[in-house]
Structure formats: structure tokens, C-alpha cells
XYZ file of C-alpha atoms in Angstrom:
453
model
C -8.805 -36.580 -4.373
C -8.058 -36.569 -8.418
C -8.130 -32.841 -9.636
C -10.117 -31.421 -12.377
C -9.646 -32.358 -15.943
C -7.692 -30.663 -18.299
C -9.480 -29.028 -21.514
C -7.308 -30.138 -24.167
C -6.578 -26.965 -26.423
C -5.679 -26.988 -30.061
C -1.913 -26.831 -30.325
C -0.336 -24.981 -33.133
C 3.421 -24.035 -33.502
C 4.155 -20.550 -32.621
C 6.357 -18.219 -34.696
C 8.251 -16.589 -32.902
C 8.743 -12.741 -32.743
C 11.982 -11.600 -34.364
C 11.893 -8.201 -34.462
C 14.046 -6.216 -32.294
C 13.278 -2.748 -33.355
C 11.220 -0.079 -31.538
C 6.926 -0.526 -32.443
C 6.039 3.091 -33.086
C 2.979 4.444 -30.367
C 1.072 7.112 -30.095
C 2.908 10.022 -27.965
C 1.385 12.438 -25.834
C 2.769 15.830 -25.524
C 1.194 17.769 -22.915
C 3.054 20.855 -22.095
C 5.018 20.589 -18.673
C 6.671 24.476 -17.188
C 9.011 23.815 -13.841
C 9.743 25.967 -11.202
C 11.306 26.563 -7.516
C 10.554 29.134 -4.608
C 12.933 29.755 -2.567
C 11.723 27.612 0.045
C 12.968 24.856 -1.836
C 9.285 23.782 -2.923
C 8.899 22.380 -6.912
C 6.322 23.199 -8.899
C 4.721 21.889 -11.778
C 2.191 23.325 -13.989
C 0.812 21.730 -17.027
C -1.793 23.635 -18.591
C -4.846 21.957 -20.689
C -7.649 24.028 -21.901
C -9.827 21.214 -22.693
C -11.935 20.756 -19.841
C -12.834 23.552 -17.305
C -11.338 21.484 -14.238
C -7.842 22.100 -12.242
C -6.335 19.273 -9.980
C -4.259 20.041 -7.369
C -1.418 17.381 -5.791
C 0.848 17.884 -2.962
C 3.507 14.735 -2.838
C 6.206 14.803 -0.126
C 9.188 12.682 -0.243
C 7.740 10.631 2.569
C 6.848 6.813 3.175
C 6.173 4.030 5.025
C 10.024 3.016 4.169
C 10.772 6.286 5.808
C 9.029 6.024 9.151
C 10.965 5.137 12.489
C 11.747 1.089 13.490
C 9.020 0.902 16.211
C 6.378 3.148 14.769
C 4.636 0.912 11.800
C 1.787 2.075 9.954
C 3.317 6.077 11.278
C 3.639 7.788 7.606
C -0.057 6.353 6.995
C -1.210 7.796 10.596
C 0.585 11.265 9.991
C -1.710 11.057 6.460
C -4.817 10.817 8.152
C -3.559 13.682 11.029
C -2.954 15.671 8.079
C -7.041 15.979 7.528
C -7.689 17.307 10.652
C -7.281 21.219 10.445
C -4.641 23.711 9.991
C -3.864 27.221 11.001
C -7.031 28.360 9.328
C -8.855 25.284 9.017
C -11.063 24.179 11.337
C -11.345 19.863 11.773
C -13.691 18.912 8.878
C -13.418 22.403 6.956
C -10.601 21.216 4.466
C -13.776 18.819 2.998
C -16.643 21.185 3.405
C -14.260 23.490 1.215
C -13.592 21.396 -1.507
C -17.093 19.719 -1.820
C -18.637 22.591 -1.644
C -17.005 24.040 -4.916
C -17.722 21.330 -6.577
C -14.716 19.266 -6.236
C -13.055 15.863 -4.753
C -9.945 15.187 -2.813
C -7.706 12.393 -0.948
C -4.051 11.183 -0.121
C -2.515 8.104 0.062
C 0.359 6.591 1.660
C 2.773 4.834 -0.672
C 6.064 3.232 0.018
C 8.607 6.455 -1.280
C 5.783 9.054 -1.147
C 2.560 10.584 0.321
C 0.006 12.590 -1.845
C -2.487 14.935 -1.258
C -4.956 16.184 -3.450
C -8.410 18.037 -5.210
C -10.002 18.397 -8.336
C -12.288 21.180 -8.664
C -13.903 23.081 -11.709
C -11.239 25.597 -12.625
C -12.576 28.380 -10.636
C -11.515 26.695 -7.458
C -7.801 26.466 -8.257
C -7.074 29.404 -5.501
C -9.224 27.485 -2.849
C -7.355 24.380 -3.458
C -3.700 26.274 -3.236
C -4.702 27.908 0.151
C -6.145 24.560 1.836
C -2.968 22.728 0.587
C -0.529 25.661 1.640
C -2.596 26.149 5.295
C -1.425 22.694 5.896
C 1.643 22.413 4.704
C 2.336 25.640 6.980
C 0.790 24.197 10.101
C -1.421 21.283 11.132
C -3.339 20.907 13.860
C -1.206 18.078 15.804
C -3.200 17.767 18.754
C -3.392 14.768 21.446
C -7.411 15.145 20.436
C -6.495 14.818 16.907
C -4.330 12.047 17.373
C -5.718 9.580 19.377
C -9.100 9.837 17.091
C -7.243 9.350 14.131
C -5.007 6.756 15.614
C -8.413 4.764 16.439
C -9.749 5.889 13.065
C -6.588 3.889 11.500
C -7.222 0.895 13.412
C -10.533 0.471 12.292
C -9.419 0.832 8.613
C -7.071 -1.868 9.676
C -9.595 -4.254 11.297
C -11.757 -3.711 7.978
C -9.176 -4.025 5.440
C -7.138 -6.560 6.718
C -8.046 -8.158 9.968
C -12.170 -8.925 9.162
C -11.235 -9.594 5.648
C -10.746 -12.540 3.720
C -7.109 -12.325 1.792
C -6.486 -9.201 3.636
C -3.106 -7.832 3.174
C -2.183 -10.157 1.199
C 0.544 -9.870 -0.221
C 1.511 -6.359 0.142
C 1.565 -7.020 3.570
C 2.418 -10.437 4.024
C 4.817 -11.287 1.169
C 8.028 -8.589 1.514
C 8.879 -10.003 4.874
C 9.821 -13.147 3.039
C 11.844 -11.444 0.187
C 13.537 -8.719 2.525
C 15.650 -8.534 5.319
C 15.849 -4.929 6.148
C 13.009 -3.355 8.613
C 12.138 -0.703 5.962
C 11.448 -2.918 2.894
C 9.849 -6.325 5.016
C 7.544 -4.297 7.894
C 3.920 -3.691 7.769
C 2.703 -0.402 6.389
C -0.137 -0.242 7.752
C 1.023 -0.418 11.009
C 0.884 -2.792 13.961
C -1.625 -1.856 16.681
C 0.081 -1.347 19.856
C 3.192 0.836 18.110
C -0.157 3.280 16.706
C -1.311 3.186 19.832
C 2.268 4.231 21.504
C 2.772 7.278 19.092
C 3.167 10.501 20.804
C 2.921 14.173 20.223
C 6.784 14.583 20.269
C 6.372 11.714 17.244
C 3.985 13.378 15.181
C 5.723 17.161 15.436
C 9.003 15.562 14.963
C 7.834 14.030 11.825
C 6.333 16.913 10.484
C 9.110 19.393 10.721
C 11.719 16.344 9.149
C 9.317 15.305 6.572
C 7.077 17.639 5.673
C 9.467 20.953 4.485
C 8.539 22.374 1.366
C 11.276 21.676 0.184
C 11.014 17.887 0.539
C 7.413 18.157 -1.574
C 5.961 18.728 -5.078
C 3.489 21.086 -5.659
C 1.736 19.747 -8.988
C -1.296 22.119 -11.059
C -2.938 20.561 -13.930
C -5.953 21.666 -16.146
C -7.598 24.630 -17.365
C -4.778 27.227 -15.973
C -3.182 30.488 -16.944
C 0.623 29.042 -16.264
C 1.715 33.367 -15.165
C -1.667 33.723 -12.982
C -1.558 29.988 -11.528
C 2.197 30.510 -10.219
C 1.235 33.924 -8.975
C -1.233 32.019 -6.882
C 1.042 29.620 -6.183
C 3.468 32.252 -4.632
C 1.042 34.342 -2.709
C 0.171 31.339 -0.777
C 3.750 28.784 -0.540
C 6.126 31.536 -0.832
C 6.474 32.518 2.844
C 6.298 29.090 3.728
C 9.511 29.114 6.036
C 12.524 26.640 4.576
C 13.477 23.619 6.841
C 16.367 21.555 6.352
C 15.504 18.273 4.704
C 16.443 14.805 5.703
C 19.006 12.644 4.003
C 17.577 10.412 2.033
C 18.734 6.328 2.909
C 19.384 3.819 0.423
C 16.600 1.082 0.844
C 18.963 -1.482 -0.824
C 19.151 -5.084 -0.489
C 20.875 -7.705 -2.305
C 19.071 -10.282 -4.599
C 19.133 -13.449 -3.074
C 20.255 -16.523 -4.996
C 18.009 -19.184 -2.560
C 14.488 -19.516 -2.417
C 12.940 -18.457 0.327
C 9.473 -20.275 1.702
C 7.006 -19.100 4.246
C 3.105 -20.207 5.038
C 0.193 -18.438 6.715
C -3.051 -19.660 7.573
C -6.300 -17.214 6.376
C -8.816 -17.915 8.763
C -11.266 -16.088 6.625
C -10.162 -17.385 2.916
C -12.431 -19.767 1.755
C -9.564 -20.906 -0.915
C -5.807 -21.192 -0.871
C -3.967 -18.602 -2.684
C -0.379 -18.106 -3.755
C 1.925 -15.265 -3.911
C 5.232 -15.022 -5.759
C 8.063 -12.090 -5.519
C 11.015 -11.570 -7.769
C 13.221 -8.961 -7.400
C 13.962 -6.276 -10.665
C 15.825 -3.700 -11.914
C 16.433 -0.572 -10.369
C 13.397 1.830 -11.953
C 15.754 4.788 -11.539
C 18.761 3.721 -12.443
C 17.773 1.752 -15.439
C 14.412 2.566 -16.901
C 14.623 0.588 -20.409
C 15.698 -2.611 -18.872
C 12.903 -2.094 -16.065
C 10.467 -1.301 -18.775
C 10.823 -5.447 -19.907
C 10.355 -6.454 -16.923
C 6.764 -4.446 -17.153
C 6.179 -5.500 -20.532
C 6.816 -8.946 -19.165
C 4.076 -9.243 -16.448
C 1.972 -8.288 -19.592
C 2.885 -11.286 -21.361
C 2.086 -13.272 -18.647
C -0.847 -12.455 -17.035
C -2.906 -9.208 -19.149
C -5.884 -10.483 -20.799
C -7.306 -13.824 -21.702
C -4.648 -14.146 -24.930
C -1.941 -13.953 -21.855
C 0.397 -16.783 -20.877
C -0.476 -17.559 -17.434
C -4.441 -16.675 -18.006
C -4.131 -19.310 -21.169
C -2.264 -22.502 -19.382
C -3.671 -22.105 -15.769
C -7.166 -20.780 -16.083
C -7.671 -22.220 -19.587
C -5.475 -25.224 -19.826
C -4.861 -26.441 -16.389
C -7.485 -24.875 -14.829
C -4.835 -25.001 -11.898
C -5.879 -21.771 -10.616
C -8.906 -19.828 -10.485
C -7.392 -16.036 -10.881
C -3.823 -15.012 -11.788
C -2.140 -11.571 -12.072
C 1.447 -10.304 -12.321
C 2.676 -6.590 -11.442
C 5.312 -4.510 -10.175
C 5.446 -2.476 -7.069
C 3.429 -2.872 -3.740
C -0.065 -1.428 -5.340
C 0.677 -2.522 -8.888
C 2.030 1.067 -10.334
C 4.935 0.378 -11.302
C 6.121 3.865 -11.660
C 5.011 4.563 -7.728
C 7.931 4.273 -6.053
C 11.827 3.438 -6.415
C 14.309 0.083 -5.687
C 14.233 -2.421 -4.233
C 10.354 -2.960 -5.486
C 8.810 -6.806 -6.365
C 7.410 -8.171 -9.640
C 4.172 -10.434 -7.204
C 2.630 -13.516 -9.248
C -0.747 -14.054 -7.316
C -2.823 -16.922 -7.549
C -6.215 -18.049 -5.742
C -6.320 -21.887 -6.830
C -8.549 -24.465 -5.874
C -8.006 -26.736 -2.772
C -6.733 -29.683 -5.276
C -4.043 -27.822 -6.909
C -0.786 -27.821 -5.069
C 1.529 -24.922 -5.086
C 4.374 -27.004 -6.715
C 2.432 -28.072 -9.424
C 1.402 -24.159 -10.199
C 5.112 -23.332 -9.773
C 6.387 -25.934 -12.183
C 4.067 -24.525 -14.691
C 4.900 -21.015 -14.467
C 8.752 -21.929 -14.720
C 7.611 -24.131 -17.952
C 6.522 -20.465 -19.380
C 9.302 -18.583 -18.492
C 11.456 -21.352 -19.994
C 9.674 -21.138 -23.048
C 10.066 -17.076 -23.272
C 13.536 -17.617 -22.799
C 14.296 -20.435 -25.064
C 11.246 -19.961 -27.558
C 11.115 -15.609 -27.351
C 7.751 -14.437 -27.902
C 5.335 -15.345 -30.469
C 4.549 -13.480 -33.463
C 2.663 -10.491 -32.496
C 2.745 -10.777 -28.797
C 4.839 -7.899 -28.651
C 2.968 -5.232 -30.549
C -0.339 -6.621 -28.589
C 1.326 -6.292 -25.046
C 2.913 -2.978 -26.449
C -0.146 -1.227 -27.670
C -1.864 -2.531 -24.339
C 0.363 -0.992 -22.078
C 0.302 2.536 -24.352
C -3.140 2.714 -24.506
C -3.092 2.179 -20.649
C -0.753 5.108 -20.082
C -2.943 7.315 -22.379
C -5.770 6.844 -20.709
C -4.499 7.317 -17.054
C -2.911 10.326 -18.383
C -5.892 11.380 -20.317
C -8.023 13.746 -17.586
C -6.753 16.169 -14.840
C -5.712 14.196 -12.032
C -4.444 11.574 -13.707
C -1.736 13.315 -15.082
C -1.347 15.650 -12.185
C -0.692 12.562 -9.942
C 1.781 10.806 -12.485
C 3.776 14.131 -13.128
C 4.454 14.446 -9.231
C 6.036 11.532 -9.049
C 7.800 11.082 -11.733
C 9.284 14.917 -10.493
C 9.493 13.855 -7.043
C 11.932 10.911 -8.067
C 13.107 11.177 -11.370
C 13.018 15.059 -11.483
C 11.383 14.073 -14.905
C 7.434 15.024 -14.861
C 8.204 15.265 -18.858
C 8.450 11.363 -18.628
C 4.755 11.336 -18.895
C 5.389 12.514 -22.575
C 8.458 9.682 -23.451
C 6.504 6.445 -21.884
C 4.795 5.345 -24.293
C 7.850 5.866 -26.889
C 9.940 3.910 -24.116
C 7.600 1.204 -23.838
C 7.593 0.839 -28.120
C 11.438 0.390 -27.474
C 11.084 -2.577 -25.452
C 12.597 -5.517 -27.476
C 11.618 -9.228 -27.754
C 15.429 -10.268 -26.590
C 14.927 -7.654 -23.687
C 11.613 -9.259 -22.645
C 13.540 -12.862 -23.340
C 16.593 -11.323 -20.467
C 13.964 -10.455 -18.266
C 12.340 -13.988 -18.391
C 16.121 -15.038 -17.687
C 16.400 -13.110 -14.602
C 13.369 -14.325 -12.680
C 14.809 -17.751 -13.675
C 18.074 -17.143 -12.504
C 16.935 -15.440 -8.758
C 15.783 -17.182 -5.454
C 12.368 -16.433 -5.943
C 10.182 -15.586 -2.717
C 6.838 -17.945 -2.579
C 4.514 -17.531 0.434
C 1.496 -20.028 0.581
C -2.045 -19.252 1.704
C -4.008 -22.087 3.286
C -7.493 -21.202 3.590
C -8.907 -21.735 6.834
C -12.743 -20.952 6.391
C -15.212 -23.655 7.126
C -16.611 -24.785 3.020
């Protein structure tokens, strides 16, 4: 079977980008005040008078890297246990509460983290501190509670993943092919029959490691008076009681020099796919060599002027869809190392995964031989700024991004310096971090779609 035919573009030689200095981007400065109780909880308050709205997170230092060998898919579970009442709660207040001012709420389970929280117009910042505090004091952890929310997570499962076509792919599928370790290859969102086996003893042992105040963020953004927002905050966290908090584990893993291969058969995908992990820099350790690596799946894959987008959608018409990212859900501020850099591809049954492969090694060569054309740099730049602007631009947002970046940087002021970081970015540093992907064993798992056409 002869594959599609290539649309000839217009070739012109590009000039490269030579400039090596820091672009100059717009720079928030939203106002940032820190604090402690003595219960070891952080707070952060960043007032904004702007809008009459207050948001409300709650991040503890918990995630699915953190959860027991035998108990996949537990910090996820313990999430969903977490919306089932507290002291003064009853099951299903916590959301007649907040909807009834007026307001939304979630969490979500993240590799290094889970996050709870509400947006509400300003006058229900007290409401919000005492729903958040009432469970973070004491949850209902019932056998009730827990079996309906264990079934309640396997359903989520089933429709996410199992009854899905391309479910789980490849935040599920692809680390067990880059990683050795159980907390950086297993599944997330858990494996049925270890849900099913989770007792009471796991769930209140969890709670009292993991959920200490003083292993969580407490993060208040909006339309606040910073004195009379931490008063609140005291009269309701203060007499929390202190627990001691668990040692935090090094997740590390050496980058392998091989390439590693695996296949899987989508019985639901009505096209082959293709996923791709490299391994970067340590976020933490070293944020300005991290921040090419970010700038570099920008460069390849943001926007129809991109590399990848231009030679195989437009060129080769090799694949149908490309993206590159960093981290499991694509933030790559969301969580600490070891974390991926994922090339996905859904491609047509006539292109072959080699052929894909060879071309996006031809474009990496070229960054690294070639460096980046003139005014690819300031374009990815001022795409990535605006990006962070506007994310950062309302309530939650920024009251999200803050708690993390305090939860594991200690840095919520980072929100401030991004963009400024992200203008520092050089063309040789985005050249290096072509290098490196080149000079790794790369991780490539193959989808073969097994749908009837």
C-alpha cells in the first residue's frame, strides 16, 4: 500500500537565530505575604482587588508516587474519600455549601501533590476556610464511604480508560517503559482488584501520614483583606493538632543510554498512535536549563509555524496530530524529577513508526547543527509568556500555581519571575537541549489500533 503524497513546500534558507541575550516580557507582579501556624501549616495570601471573587486551595505534599507498592490508584481514592463529609459536614454538604454561595470547587490527584479547592464571590472566603479546615481536621473514613467511592473510582476508570479509545495513553501506558522503579512506572489510577483490597486501617493510616497540616499549603487569592483573611485563617487551622510528617523519598532514576521499545494493542483506537519519552532536567534543581527544554517542545510542536506541525502534518503528512510537553498532564511546573518530555502522534495506518522517528531526529539534528531560525525564539518566547499571563490572570489560576510552586520550591513568588526566566532562555540553550534528547535512550511505545475501519 503506497502512502500519501507529499505537498511539496517552498523551501527557503533559514537564518538562523544568533542572539543569545535575554528577550524582555511582560512581568507580573502580584503581591505574595507568607506565613506559618504553629501546626506547621503554610499559608499564602495574595491579595487582588480587581474582581470581587476569593479562591481557596488546599495542596498536600501527597501523590500517586507516594502511595504504598500494592495499593495503585490509593492517593486518587483517598481524593475522592476526602468529599465525603467531615466532623461537621454531612456526605454531600461540602457541595451544597459552596454552590450555594455562588461558588465552584474540585481536587485532583497529581504525581507530587493533591489539591483541593473553591472559588466563591468574596463574601464566601470564611465558608470556604471552615469546609477546607473541617476536613483537614477529620474526614469521615467510613467502610460506607469507602467502598462507594472505591466503586465510584472504578467507574471513572472504566470511562476514562477502559471504554475509551486511546485511554490512558500515555500517562498511563508510557512511564512503565522509561522507568524502572514502582513509584515512577505504576498506574495512577489504580488497578482494580488493589482498590478493591483497600481497607479502613489503609485509608486512616494514610490520612494521619499524609494529610498533617504541616505537610499542606493553605493558598487565598482575590479580593482579601491580607490582616482579616489570616485572622480567618487562624480561627479555623490554628488548633488543627501537629502530626509528624513523613520523609520525603527521592523518586530518582538514572537516564538510560538504550532505547527502550514496547507495543500495545487499542482495541478501541480506530488509528495507530505513537508516544515518545525523554528524560530532562531536574525542575528543582535547575530551573533555567529546564526552562529550554520547555521552550523546546514549543519549537516543535506549538502552533502551525512549529517544527513537527510543519514537516509531519504539512510536509509529510506522516501523522495526523502531534504534540510535545513536559510532565504527566502537560504542566510542566506540576510536579518534580524524574518527569518526561512525551512526543505523541496519531498517524495514519500507512505511516510506520520508524519513518515518523527518523523525521523527528532529522529536526532535532537540524536545531542542533542549524540553531533556530530567525525569530523563532522571540515567537516561542512571547507564546509561552502570554500563556503564563493568562493562566495567572484570574483567581484560581494563580491560587493553584502559587501552591505549588510553595509546596515544592517554597517559591509562590516564582509566579512573578517566569515569564522573565522564560525571556532568558537562549538559542544555544534550546540548541543543548535538542542535544540531550539526541544523546539519551529515548522510550517509544507503539499503538496499533485494533478497531474494526
Amino acid at each position: 500500500m503506497t502512502g500519501p503524497t507529499a505537498v511539496a513546500l517552498p523551501t527557503v534558507p533559514p537564518r538562523t537565530e544568533t542572539n543569545t541575550t535575554a528577550v524582555l516580557l511582560p512581568a507580573p507582579s502580584y503581591p505574595v505575604e507568607k506565613t506559618s501556624l504553629a501546626n506547621g501549616l503554610r499559608v499564602v495570601l495574595a491579595p487582588d482587588r480587581t474582581a470581587p471573587v476569593v479562591a481557596v486551595a488546599v495542596h498536600y505534599d501527597v501523590g500517586f508516587r507516594s502511595e504504598p507498592e500494592g495499593r495503585t490508584g490509593f492517593a486518587h481514592l483517598f481524593e475522592h474519600l476526602m468529599f465525603q463529609g467531615s466532623e461537621n459536614v454531612g456526605k454531600a454538604e461540602h457541595a451544597k455549601y459552596v454552590q450555594a454561595a455562588g461558588g465552584i470547587f474540585n481536587g485532583s490527584t497529581h504525581p507530587d501533590h493533591t489539591d483541593y479547592y473553591e472559588l466563591l464571590p468574596s463574601g464566601g472566603l470564611e465558608r470556604a476556610l471552615f469546609l477546607e479546615a473541617d476536613r483537614m481536621r477529620a474526614p469521615r473514613i467510613t467502610r460506607e464511604n469507602l467502598d462507594n467511592q472505591i466503586a465510584v473510582v472504578q467507574e471513572e476508570i472504566r470511562v476514562n480508560v477502559l471504554n475509551r479509545p486511546y485511554g490512558g495513553f500515555p500517562w498511563i501506558t508510557l512511564p512503565p517503559v522509561v522507568f524502572d522503579t514502582f513509584p515512577n512506572a505504576h498506574n495512577g489510577y489504580g488497578d482494580f482488584h488493589e482498590l478493591e483490597a483497600a481497607s479502613l486501617i489503609d485509608a486512616e493510616d494514610f490520612f494521619d501520614k499524609y494529610y498533617a497540616p504541616g505537610n499542606a499549603v493553605l493558598t487565598v487569592v482575590g479580593d482579601i483583606d491580607v490582616e482579616g483573611a489570616l485572622r480567618l485563617v487562624r480561627r479555623y487551622f490554628e488548633d488543627i493538632p501537629a502530626r509528624p510528617l513523613p520523609s520525603r523519598p527521592s523518586f530518582a532514576e538514572p537516564v538510560h543510554a538504550e532505547e527502550r521499545r514496547s507495543v500495545l494493542t487499542d482495541p478501541l483506537a480506530p488509528r495507530p498512535a505513537l508516544a515518545v519519552g525523554y528524560r530532562v532536567p531536574d525542575p528543582l534543581a535547575d530551573l533555567q536549563t529546564f526552562l529550554a527544554y520547555d521552550v523546546l517542545t514549543h519549537v516543535l510542536s506549538a502552533g502551525d509555524a512549529s517544527r513537527l506541525e510543519r514537516r509531519l502534518v504539512q510536509k509529510d503528512r506522516s501523522v495526523i496530530g502531534v504534540s510535545t510537553y513536559l510532565g504527566t498532564f502537560g504542566d510542566p511546573f506540576d510536579q518534580r524529577d524524574p518527569l518526561l518530555l512525551t512526543l505523541e502522534a496519531r498517524h495514519p495506518a500507512e505511516s510506520t513508526p520508524e519513518a515518523i522517528l527518523g523525521a523527528v531526529d532529522e529536526e532535532l539534528d537540524r536545531i542542533v547543527t542549524d540553531g533556530l531560525e530567525l525569530g523563532e525564539l522571540a515567537r516561542v518566547q512571547a507564546r509561552i509568556a502570554s500563556g503564563l499571563l493568562r493562566e495567572a490572570d484570574d483567581a484560581l489560576g494563580r491560587a493553584l500555581a502559587m501552591a505549588t510552586f510553595e509546596l515544592h520550591r517554597g517559591r509562590p513568588e516564582l509566579i512573578n519571575e517566569l515569564p522573565a526566566l522564560v525571556g532568558a532562555v537562549t538559542s544555544d540553550g534550546v540548541q543543548a537541549a535538542a542535544a540531550g534528547l539526541r544523546a539519551q535512550g529515548r522510550a517509544v511505545l507503539e499503538l496499533r489500533a485494533g478497531a474494526a475501519s
